[in-house]
mmCIF file with all atom_site columns, C-alpha atoms in Angstrom:
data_model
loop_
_atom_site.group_PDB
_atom_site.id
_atom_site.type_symbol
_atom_site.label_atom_id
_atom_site.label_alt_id
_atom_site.label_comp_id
_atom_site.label_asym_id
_atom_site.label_entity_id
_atom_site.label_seq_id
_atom_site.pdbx_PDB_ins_code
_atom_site.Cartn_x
_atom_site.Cartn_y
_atom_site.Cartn_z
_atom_site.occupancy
_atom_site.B_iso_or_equiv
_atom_site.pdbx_formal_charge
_atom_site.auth_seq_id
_atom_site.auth_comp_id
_atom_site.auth_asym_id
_atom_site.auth_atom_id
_atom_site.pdbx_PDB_model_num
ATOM 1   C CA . UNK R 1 1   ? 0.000   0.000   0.000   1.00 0.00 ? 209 UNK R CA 1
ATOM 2   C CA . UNK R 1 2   ? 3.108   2.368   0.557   1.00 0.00 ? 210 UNK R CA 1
ATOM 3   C CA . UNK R 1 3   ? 4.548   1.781   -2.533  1.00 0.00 ? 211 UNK R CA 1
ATOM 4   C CA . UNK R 1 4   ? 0.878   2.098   -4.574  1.00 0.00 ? 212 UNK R CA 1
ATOM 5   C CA . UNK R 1 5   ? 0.682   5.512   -2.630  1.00 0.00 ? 213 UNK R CA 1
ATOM 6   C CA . UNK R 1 6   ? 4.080   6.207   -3.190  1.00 0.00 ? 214 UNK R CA 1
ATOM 7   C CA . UNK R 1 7   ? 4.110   5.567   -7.236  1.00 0.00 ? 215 UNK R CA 1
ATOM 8   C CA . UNK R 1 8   ? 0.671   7.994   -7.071  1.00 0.00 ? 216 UNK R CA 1
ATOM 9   C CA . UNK R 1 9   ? 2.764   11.085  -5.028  1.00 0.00 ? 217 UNK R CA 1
ATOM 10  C CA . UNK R 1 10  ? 5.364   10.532  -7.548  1.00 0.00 ? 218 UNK R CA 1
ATOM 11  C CA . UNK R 1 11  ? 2.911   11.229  -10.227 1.00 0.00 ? 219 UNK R CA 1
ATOM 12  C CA . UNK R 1 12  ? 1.156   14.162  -9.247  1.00 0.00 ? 220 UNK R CA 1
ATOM 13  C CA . UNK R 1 13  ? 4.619   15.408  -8.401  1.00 0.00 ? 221 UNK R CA 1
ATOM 14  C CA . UNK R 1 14  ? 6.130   15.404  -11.664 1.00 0.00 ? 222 UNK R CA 1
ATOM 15  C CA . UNK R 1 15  ? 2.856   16.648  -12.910 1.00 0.00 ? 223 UNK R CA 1
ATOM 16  C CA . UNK R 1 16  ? 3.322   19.741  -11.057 1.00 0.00 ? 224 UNK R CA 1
ATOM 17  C CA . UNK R 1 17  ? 6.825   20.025  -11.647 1.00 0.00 ? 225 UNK R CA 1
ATOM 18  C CA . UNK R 1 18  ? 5.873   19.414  -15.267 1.00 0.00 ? 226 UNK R CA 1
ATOM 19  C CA . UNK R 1 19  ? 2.891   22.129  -15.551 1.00 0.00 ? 227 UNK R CA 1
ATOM 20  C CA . UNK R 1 20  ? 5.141   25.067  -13.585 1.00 0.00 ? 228 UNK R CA 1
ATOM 21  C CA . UNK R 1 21  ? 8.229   24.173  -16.322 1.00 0.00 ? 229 UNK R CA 1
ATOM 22  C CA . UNK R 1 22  ? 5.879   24.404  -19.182 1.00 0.00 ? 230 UNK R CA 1
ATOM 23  C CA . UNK R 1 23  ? 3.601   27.414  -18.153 1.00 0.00 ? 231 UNK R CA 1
ATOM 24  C CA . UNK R 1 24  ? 4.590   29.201  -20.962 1.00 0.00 ? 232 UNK R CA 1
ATOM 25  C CA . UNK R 1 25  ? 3.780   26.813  -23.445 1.00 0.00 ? 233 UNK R CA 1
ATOM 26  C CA . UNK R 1 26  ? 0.335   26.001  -22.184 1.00 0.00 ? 234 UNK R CA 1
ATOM 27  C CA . UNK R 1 27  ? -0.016  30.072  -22.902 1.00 0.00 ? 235 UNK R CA 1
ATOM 28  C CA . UNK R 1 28  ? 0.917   29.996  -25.944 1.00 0.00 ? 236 UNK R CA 1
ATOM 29  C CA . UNK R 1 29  ? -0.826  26.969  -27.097 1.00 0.00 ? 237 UNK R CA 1
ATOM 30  C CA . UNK R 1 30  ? -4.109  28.209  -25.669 1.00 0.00 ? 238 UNK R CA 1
ATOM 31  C CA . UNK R 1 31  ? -3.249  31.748  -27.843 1.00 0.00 ? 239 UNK R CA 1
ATOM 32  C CA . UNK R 1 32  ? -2.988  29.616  -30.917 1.00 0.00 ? 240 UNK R CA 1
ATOM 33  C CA . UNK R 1 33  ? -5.980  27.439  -30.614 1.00 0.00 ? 241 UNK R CA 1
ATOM 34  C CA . UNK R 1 34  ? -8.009  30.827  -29.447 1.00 0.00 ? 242 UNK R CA 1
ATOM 35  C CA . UNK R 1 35  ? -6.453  32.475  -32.706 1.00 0.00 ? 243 UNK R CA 1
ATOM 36  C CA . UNK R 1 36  ? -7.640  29.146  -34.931 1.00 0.00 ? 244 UNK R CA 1
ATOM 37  C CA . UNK R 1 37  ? -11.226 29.080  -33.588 1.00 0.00 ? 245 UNK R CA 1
ATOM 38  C CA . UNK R 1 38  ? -11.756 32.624  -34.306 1.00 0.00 ? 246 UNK R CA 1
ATOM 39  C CA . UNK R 1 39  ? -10.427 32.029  -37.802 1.00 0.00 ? 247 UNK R CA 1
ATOM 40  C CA . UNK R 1 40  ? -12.650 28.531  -37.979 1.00 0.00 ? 248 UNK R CA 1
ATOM 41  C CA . UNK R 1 41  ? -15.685 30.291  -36.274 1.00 0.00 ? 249 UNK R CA 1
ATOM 42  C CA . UNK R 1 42  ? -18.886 29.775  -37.779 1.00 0.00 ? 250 UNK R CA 1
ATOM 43  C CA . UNK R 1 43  ? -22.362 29.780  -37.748 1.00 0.00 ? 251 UNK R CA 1
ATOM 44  C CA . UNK R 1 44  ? -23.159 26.133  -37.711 1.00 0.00 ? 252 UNK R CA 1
ATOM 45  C CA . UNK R 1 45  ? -22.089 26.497  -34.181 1.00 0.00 ? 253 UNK R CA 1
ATOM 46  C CA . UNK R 1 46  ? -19.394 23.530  -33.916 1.00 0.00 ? 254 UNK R CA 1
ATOM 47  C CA . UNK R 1 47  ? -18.069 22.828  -30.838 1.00 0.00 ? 255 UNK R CA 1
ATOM 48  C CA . UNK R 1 48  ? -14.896 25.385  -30.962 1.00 0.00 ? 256 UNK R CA 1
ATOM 49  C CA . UNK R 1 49  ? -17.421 28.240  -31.987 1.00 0.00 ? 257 UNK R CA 1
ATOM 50  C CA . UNK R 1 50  ? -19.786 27.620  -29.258 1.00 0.00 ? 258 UNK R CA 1
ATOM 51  C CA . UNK R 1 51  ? -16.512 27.267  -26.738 1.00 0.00 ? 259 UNK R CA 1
ATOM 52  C CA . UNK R 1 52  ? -15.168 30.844  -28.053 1.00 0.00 ? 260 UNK R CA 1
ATOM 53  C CA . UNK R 1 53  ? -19.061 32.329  -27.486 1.00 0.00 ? 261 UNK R CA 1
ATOM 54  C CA . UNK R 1 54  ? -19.272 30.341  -23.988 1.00 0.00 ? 262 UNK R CA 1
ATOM 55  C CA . UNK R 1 55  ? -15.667 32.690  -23.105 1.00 0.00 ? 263 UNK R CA 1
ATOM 56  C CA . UNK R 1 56  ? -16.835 35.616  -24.487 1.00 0.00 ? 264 UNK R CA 1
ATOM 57  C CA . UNK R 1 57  ? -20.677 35.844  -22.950 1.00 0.00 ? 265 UNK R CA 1
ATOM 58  C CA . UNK R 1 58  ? -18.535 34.690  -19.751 1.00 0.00 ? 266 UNK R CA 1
ATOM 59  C CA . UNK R 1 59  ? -15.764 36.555  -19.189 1.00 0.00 ? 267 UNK R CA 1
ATOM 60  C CA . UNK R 1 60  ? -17.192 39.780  -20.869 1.00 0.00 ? 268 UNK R CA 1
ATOM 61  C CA . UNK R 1 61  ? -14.307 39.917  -23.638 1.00 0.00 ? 269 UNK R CA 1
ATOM 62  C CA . UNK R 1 62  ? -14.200 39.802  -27.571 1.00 0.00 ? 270 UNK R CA 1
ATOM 63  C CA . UNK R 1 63  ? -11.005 38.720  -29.940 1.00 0.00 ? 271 UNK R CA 1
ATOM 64  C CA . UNK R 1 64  ? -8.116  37.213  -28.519 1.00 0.00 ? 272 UNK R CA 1
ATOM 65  C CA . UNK R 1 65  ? -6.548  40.297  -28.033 1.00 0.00 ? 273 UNK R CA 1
ATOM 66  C CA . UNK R 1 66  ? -9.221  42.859  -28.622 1.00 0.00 ? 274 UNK R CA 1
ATOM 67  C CA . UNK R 1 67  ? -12.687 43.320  -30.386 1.00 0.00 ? 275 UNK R CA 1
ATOM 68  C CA . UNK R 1 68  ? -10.494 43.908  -33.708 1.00 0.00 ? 276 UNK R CA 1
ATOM 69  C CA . UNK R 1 69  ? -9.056  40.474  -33.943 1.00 0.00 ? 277 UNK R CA 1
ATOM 70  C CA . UNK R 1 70  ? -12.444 39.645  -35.587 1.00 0.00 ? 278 UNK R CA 1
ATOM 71  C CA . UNK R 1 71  ? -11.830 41.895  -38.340 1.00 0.00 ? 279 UNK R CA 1
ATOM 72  C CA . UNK R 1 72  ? -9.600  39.105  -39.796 1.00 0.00 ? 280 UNK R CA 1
ATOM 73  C CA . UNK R 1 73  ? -11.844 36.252  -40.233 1.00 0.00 ? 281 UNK R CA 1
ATOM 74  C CA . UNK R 1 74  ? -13.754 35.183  -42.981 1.00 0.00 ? 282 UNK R CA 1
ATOM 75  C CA . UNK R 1 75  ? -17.156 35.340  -40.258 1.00 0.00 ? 283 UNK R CA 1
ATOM 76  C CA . UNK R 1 76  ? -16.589 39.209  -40.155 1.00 0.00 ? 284 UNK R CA 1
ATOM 77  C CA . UNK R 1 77  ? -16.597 39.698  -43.477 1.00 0.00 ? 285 UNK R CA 1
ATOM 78  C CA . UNK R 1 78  ? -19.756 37.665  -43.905 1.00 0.00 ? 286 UNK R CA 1
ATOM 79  C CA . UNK R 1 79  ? -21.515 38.225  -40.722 1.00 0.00 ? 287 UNK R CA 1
ATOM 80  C CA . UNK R 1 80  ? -19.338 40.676  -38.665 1.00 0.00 ? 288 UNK R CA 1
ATOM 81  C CA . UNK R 1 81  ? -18.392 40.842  -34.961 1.00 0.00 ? 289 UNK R CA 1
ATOM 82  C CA . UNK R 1 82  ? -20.168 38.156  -33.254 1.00 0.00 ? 290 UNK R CA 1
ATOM 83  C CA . UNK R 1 83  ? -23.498 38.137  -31.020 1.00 0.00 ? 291 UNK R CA 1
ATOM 84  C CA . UNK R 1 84  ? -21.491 36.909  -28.075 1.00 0.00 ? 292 UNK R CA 1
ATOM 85  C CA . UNK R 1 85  ? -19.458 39.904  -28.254 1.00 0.00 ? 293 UNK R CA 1
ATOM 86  C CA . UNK R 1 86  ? -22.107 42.576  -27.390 1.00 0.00 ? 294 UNK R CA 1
ATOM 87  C CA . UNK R 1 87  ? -22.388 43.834  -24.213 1.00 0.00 ? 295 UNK R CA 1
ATOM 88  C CA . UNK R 1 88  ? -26.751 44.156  -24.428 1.00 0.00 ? 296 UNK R CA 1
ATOM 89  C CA . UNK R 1 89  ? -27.505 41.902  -27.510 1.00 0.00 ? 297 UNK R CA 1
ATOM 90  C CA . UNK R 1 90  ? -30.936 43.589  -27.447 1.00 0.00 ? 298 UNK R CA 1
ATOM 91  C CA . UNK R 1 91  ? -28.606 46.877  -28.329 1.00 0.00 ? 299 UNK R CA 1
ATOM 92  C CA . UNK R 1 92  ? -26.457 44.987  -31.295 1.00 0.00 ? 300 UNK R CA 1
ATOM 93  C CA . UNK R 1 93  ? -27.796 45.184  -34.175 1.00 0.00 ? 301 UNK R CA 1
ATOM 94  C CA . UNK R 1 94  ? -25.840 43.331  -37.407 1.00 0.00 ? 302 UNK R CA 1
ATOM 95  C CA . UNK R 1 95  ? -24.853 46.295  -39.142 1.00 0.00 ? 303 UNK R CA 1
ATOM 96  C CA . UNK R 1 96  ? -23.419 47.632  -35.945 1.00 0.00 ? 304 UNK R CA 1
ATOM 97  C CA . UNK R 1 97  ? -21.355 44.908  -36.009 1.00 0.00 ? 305 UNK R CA 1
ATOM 98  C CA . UNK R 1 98  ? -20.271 45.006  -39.038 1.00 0.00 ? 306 UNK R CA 1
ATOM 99  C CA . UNK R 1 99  ? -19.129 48.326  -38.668 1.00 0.00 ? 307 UNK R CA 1
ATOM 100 C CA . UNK R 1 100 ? -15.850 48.458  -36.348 1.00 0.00 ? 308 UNK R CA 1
ATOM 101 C CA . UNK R 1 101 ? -16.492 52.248  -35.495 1.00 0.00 ? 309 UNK R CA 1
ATOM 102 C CA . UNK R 1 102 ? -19.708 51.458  -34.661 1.00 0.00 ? 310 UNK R CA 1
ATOM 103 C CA . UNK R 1 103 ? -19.006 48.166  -32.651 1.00 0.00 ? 311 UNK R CA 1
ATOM 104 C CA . UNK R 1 104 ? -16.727 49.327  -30.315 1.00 0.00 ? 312 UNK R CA 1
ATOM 105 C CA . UNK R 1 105 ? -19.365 50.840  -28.309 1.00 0.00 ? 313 UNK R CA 1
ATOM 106 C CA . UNK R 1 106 ? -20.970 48.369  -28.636 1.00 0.00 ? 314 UNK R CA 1
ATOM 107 C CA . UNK R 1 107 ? -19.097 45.146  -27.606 1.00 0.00 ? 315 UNK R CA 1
ATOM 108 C CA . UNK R 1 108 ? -16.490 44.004  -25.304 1.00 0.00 ? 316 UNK R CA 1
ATOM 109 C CA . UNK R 1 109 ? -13.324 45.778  -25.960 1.00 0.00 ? 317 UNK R CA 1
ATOM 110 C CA . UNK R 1 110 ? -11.274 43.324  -24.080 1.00 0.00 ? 318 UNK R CA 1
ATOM 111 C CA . UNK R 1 111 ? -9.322  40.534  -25.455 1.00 0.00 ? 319 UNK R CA 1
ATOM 112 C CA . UNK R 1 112 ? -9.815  36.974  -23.682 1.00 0.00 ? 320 UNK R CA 1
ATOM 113 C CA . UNK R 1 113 ? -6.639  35.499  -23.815 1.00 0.00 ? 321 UNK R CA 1
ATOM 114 C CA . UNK R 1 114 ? -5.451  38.164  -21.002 1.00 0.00 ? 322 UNK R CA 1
ATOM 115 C CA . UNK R 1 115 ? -9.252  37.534  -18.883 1.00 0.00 ? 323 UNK R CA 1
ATOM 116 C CA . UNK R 1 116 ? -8.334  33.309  -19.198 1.00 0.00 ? 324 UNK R CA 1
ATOM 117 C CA . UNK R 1 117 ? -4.833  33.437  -18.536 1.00 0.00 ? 325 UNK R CA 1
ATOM 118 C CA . UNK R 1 118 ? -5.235  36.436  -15.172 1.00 0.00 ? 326 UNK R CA 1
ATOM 119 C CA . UNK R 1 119 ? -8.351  34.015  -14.175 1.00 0.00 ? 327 UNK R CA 1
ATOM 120 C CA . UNK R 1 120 ? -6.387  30.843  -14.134 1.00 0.00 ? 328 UNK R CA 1
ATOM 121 C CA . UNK R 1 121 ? -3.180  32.396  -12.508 1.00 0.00 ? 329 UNK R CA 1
ATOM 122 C CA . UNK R 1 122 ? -5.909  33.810  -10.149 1.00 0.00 ? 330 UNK R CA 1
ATOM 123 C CA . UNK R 1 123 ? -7.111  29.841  -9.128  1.00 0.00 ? 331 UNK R CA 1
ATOM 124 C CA . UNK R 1 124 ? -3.861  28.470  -9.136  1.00 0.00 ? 332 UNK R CA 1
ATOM 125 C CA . UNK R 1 125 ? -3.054  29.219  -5.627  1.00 0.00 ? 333 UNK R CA 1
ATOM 126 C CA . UNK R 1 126 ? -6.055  27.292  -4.567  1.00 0.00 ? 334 UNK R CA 1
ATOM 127 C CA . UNK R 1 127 ? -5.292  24.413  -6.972  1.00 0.00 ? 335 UNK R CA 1
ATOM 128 C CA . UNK R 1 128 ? -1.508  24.411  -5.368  1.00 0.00 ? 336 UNK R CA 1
ATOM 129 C CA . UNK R 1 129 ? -3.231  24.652  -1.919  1.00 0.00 ? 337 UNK R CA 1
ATOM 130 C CA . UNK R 1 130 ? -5.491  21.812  -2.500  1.00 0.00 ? 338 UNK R CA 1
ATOM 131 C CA . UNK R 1 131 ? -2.698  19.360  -4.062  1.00 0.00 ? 339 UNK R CA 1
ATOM 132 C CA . UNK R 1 132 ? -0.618  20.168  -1.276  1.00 0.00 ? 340 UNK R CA 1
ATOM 133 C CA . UNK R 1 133 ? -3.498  18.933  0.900   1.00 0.00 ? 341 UNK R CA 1
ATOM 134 C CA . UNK R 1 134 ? -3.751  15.858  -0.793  1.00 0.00 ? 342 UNK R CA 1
ATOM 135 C CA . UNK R 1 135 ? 0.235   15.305  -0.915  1.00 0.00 ? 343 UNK R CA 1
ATOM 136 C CA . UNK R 1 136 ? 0.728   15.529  2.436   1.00 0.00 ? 344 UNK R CA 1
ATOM 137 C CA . UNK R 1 137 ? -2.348  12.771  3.466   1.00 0.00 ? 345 UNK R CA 1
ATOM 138 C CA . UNK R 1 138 ? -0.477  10.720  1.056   1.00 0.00 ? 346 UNK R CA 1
ATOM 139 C CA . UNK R 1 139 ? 2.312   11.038  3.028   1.00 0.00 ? 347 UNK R CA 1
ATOM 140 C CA . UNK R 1 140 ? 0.612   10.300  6.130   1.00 0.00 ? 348 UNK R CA 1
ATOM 141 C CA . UNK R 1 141 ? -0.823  7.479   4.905   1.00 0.00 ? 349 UNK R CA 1
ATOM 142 C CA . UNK R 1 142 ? 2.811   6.261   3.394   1.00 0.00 ? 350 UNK R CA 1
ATOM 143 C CA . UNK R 1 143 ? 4.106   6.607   6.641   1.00 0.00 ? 351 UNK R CA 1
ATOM 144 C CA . UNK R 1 144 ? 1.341   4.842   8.886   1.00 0.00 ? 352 UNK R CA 1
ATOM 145 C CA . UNK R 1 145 ? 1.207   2.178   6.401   1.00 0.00 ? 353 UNK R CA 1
ATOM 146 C CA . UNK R 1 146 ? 5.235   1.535   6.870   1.00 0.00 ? 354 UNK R CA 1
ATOM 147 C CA . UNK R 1 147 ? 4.336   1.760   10.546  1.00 0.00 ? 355 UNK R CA 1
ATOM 148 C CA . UNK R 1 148 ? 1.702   -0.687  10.376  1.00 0.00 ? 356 UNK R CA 1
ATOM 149 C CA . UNK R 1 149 ? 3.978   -3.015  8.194   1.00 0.00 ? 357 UNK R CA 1
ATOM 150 C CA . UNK R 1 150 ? 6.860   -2.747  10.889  1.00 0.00 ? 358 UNK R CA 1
ATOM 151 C CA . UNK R 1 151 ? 4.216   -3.377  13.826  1.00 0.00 ? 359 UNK R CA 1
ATOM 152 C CA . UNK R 1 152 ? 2.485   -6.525  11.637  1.00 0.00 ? 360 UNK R CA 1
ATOM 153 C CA . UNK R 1 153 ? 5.735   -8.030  11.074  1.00 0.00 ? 361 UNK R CA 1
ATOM 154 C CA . UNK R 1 154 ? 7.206   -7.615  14.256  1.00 0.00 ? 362 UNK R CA 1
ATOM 155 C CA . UNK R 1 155 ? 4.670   -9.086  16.357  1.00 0.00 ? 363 UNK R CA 1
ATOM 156 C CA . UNK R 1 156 ? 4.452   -12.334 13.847  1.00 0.00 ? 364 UNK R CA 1
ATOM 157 C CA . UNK R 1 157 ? 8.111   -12.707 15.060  1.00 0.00 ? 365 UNK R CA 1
ATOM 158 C CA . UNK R 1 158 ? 7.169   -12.766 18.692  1.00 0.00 ? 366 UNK R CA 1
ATOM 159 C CA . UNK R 1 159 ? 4.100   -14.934 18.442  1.00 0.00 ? 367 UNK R CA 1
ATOM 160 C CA . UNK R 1 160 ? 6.369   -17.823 17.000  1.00 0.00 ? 368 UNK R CA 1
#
C-alpha cells in the first residue's frame, strides 16, 4: 500500500513540476488554438465556436486580443463581430457589427486570452493549496502504512 501511494505522489509530483516548467507553453498553445477558432468560427455552431461564445458571454471579452481580432476572419466579413461579443444583444444590431467604429461601443473591448490566462493564474493558488493537501495525506498514509507493516511483522516474530 506504501509503494501504490508512493508511485501515485510521484505522479502528481512530476505533474506539477511538469505544468510550472511548461507554463509558458500552455499560454501559448491556448493563444494559438483561441487564434484558430476565431479564424474557424462559424455559424453552424461547432463545438470550438460555441466554446469561443461560452468565453466571451462569460468573461465579458471579444477577440483574442481585442474586439479587432475579428476583423480578420472570414465570419466578419460575412456576418461581422459576433453576437457573443455585445455587451446588451438587445442593443447589437448586425450592421453595428459590421461596422468596427460602430461596434466598439458596442461590444467588449477586451481581449480573452489576457481575462483566461489572469483568471487561471488567479485559481492556481487554490489548486496548489489543495494538491498540497492531498500530498501531504499521502504522506501520512505512506508513513502509517510503513508503521503498520513494521508493527504486523514484528509481532508475527514474537508470536512464533
Amino acid at each position: 500500500y506504501a509503494m501504490l501511494l508512493s508511485l501515485i505522489f510521484l505522479i502528481v509530483l512530476v505533474a506539477a513540476i511538469v505544468g510550472f516548467v511548461f507554463r509558458h507553453e500552455i499560454k501559448t498553445n491556448f493563444e494559438s488554438n483561441l487564434n484558430r477558432a476565431l479564424e474557424d468560427y462559424n455559424v453552424t455552431a461547432d463545438r470550438h465556436s460555441e466554446a469561443v461564445d461560452t468565453i466571451q458571454r462569460t468573461l465579458h471579452c471579444c477577440g483574442v486580443q481585442n474586439y479587432s481580432d475579428w476583423e480578420r476572419t472570414e465570419y466578419f466579413s460575412q456576418r461581422g463581430i459576433p453576437r457573443s461579443c455585445c455587451k446588451n444583444e438587445n442593443d447589437c444590431s448586425e450592421e453595428d457589427l459590421k461596422d468596427p467604429n460602430k461596434a466598439k461601443l458596442k461590444v467588449f473591448v477586451d481581449g480573452c486570452f489576457f481575462l483566461v490566462t489572469s483568471t487561471m493564474e488567479s485559481k492556481m493558488s487554490v489548486v496548489a493549496g489543495i494538491s498540497f493537501g492531498i500530498a501531504c495525506f499521502q504522506l501520512i498514509g505512506i508513513i502509517l502504512s510503513c508503521c503498520l507493516s513494521r508493527y504486523i511483522t514484528n509481532n508475527q516474530y514474537e508470536m512464533v
